[in-house]
Coordinates of C-alpha atoms in Angstrom, one line a residue:
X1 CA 12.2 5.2 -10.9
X2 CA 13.9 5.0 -7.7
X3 CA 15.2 8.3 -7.2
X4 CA 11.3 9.4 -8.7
X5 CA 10.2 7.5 -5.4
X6 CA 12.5 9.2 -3.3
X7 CA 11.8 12.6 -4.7
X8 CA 8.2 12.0 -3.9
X9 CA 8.9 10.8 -0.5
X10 CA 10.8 14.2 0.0
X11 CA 8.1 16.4 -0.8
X12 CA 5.9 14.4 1.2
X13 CA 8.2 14.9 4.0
X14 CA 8.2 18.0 3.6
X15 CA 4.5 18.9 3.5
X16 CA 4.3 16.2 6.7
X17 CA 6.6 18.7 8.8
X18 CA 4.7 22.2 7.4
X19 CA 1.2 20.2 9.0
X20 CA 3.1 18.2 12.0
X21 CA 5.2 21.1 13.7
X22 CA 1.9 23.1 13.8
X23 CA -0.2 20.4 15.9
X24 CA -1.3 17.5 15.8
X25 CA -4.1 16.6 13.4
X26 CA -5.7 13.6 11.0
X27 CA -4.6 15.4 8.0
X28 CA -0.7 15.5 9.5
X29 CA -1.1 11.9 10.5
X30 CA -2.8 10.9 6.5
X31 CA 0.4 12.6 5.3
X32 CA 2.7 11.1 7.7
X33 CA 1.1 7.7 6.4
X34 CA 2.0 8.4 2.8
X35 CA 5.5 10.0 3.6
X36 CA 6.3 6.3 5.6
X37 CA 4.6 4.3 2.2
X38 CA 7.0 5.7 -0.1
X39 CA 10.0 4.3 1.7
X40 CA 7.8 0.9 1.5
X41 CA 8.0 2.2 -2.6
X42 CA 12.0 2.9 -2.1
X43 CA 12.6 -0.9 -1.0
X44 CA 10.6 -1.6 -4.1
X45 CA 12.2 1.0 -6.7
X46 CA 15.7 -0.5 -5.4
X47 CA 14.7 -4.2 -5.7
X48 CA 13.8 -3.5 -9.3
X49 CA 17.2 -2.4 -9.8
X50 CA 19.0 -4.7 -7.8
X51 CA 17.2 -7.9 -7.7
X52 CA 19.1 -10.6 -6.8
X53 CA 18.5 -10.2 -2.8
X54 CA 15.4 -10.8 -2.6
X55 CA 15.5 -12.8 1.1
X56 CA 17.0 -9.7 2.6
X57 CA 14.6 -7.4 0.9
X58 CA 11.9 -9.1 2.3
X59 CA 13.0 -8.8 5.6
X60 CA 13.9 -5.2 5.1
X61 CA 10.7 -4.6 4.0
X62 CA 9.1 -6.7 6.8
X63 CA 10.9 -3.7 9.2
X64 CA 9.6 -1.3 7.2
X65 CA 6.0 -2.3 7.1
X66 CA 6.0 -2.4 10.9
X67 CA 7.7 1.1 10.9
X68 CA 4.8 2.4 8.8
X69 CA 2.1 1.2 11.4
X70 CA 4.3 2.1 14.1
X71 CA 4.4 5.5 12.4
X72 CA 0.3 5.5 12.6
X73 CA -0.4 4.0 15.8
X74 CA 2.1 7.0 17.8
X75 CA 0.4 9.3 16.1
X76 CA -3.1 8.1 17.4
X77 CA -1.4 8.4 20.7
X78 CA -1.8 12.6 20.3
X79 CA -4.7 12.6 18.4
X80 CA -6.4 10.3 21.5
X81 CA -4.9 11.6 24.5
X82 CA -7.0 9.0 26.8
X83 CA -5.4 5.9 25.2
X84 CA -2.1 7.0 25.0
X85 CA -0.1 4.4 27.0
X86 CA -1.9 1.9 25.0
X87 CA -0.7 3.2 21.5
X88 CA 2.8 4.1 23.0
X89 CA 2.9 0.6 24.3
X90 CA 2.3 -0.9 20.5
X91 CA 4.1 1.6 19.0
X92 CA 7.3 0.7 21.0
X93 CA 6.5 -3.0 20.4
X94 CA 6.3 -2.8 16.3
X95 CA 9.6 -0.9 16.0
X96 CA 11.1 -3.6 18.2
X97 CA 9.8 -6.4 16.5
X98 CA 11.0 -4.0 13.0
X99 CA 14.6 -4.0 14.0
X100 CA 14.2 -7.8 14.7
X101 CA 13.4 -8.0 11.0
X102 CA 16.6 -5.8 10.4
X103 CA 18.5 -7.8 12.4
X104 CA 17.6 -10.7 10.4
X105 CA 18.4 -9.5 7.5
X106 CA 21.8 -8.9 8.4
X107 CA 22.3 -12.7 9.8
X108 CA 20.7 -14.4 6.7
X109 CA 23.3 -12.4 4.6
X110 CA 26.6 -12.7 6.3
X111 CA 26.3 -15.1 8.8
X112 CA 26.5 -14.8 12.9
X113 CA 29.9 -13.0 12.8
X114 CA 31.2 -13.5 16.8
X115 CA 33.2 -10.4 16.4
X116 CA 30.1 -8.0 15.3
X117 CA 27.9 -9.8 17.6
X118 CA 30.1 -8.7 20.2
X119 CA 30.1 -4.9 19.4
X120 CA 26.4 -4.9 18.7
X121 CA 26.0 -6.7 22.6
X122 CA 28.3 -3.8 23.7
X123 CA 26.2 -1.3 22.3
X124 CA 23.0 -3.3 23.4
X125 CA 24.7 -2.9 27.2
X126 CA 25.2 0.7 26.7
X127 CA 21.4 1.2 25.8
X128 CA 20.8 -0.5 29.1
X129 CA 23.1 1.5 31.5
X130 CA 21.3 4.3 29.2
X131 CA 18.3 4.1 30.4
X132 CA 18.5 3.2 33.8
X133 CA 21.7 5.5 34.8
X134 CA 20.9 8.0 32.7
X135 CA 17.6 8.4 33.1
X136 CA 17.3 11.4 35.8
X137 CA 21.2 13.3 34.9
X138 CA 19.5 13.7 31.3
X139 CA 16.7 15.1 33.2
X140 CA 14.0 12.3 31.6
X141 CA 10.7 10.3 33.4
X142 CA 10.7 7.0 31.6
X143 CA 7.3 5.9 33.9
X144 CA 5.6 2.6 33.4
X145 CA 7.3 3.0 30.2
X146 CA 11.1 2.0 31.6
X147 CA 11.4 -1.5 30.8
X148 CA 10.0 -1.4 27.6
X149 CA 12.5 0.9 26.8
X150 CA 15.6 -0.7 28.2
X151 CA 14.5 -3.8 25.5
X152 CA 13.6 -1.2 22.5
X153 CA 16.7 0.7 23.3
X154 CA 18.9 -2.2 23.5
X155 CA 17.9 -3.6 20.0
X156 CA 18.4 -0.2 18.1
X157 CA 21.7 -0.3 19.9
X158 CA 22.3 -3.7 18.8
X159 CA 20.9 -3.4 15.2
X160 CA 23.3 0.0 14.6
X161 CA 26.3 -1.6 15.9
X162 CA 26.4 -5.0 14.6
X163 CA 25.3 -3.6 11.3
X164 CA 28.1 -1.6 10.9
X165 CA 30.1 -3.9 12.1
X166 CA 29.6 -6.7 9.5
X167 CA 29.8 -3.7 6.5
X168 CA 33.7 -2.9 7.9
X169 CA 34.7 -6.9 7.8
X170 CA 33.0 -7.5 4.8
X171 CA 32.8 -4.2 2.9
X172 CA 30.2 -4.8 2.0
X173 CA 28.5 -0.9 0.9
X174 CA 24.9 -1.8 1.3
X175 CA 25.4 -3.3 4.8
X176 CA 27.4 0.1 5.3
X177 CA 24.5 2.2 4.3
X178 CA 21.5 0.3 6.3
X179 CA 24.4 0.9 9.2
X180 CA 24.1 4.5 8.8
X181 CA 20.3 4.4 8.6
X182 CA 20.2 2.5 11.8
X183 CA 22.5 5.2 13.0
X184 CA 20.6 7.4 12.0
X185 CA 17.0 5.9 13.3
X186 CA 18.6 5.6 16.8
X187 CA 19.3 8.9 16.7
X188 CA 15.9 9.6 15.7
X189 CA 14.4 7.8 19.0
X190 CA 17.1 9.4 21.7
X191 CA 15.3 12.5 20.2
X192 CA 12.1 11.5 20.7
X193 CA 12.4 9.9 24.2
X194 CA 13.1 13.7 24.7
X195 CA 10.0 14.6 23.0
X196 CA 8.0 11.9 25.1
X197 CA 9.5 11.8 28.5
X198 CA 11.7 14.3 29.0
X199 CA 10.8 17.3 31.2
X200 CA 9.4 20.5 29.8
X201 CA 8.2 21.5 26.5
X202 CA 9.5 19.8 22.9
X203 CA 9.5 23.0 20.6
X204 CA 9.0 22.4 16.8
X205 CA 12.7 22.2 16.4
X206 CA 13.0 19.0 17.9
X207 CA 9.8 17.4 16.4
X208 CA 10.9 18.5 12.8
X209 CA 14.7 17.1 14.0
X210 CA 13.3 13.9 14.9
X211 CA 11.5 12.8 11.9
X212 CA 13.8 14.3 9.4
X213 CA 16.6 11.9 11.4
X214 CA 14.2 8.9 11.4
X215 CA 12.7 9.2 7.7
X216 CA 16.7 9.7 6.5
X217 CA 17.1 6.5 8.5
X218 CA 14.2 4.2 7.1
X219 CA 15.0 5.9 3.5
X220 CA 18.5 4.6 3.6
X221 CA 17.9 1.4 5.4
X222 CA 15.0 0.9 2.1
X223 CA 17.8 1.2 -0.5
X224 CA 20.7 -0.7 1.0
X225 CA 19.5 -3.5 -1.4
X226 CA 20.3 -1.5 -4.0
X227 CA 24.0 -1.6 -2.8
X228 CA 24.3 -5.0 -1.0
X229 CA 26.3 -6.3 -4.1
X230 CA 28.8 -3.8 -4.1
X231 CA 32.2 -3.2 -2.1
X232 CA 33.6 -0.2 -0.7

């Protein structure tokens, strides 16, 4: 069942980018909405398997709800040009509130470890100097839009690092994986703050690049339960 859901959410993804790279339009943003419900499905396939997290599964899936409407509401931003700060604005606030969620989910399974906490604060710091160092050498216009993503920035930051950091002091594989697809989701967003602010045209390259980074992220992040027993 769970690789059935992830082969579904594949060719979903792949239909997504055929409509998306094109331009914008409702049937793109429908299919984006079902590509971002089947790694709702993955969390669930995985939980079936592996069932005996269910506390961090529901936080996990908590983030990913809030993913899937962040995944709408950024959308309506293009598709209504006039109120585009407005869905920007939520958007950012629902993937920050997401990693939150993450975040938890993390802390309720190995504790407050000072020594990951204090990577994931480094690489919170770095997302800082990031933004507002960075800013015009990596030729981006940030706008009204600079402090909110300072915070946002500084919580994927945070959520990579520390994640990773607890899977290398506890070995613990799942923890390693939702690491990567933190990784992975960051990677996602330094892609789109391109696509957003930076200056001059985002060809079709980058789009497809940035959601084939951020659905590899959420996908992996969905089945780290599946894994969160398990050593490496």
């Amino acid at each position: 069942m769970y690789y059935v859901v992830l082969a579904a959410g594949l060719i979903y993804l792949i239909l997504m980018l055929a409509m998306r790279v094109r331009e914008p339009s409702w049937q793109a943003t429908v299919m984006k909405s079902f590509t971002s419900f089947f790694f709702m499905m993955t969390l669930g396939a995985a939980l079936l398997v592996e069932h005996s997290h269910l506390r961090f599964a529901v936080f996990v899936g908590g983030g990913l709800l809030l993913g899937l409407l962040g995944d709408i509401w950024l959308d309506l931003k293009v598709l209504y040009p006039d109120d585009s700060d407005i869905w920007t604005m939520m958007g950012f606030l629902v993937f920050l509130v997401g990693h939150c969620f993450y975040i938890a989910a993390v802390m309720f399974t190995v504790g407050i470890l000072p020594a990951a906490v204090s990577v994931g604060l480094l690489g919170a710091l770095f997302a800082l100097v990031f933004v507002y160092v960075g800013e015009k050498p990596m030729h981006l216009n940030y706008g009204r839009f600079k402090s909110i993503s300072a915070i946002y920035g500084s919580v994927l930051f945070f959520m990579a690092a520390y994640t990773l950091c607890c899977a290398i002091l506890q070995r613990n594989l799942g923890l390693l994986i939702m690491g990567i697809g933190g990784a992975l989701f960051l990677f996602s967003d330094l892609l789109l703050s391109r696509i957003y602010f930076g200056e001059g045209e985002s060809g079709p390259i980058l789009i497809a690049a940035n959601y084939i980074l951020y659905y590899a992220g959420q996908y992996l992040i969905a089945s780290s339960v599946m894994w969160l027993g398990k050593a490496f």
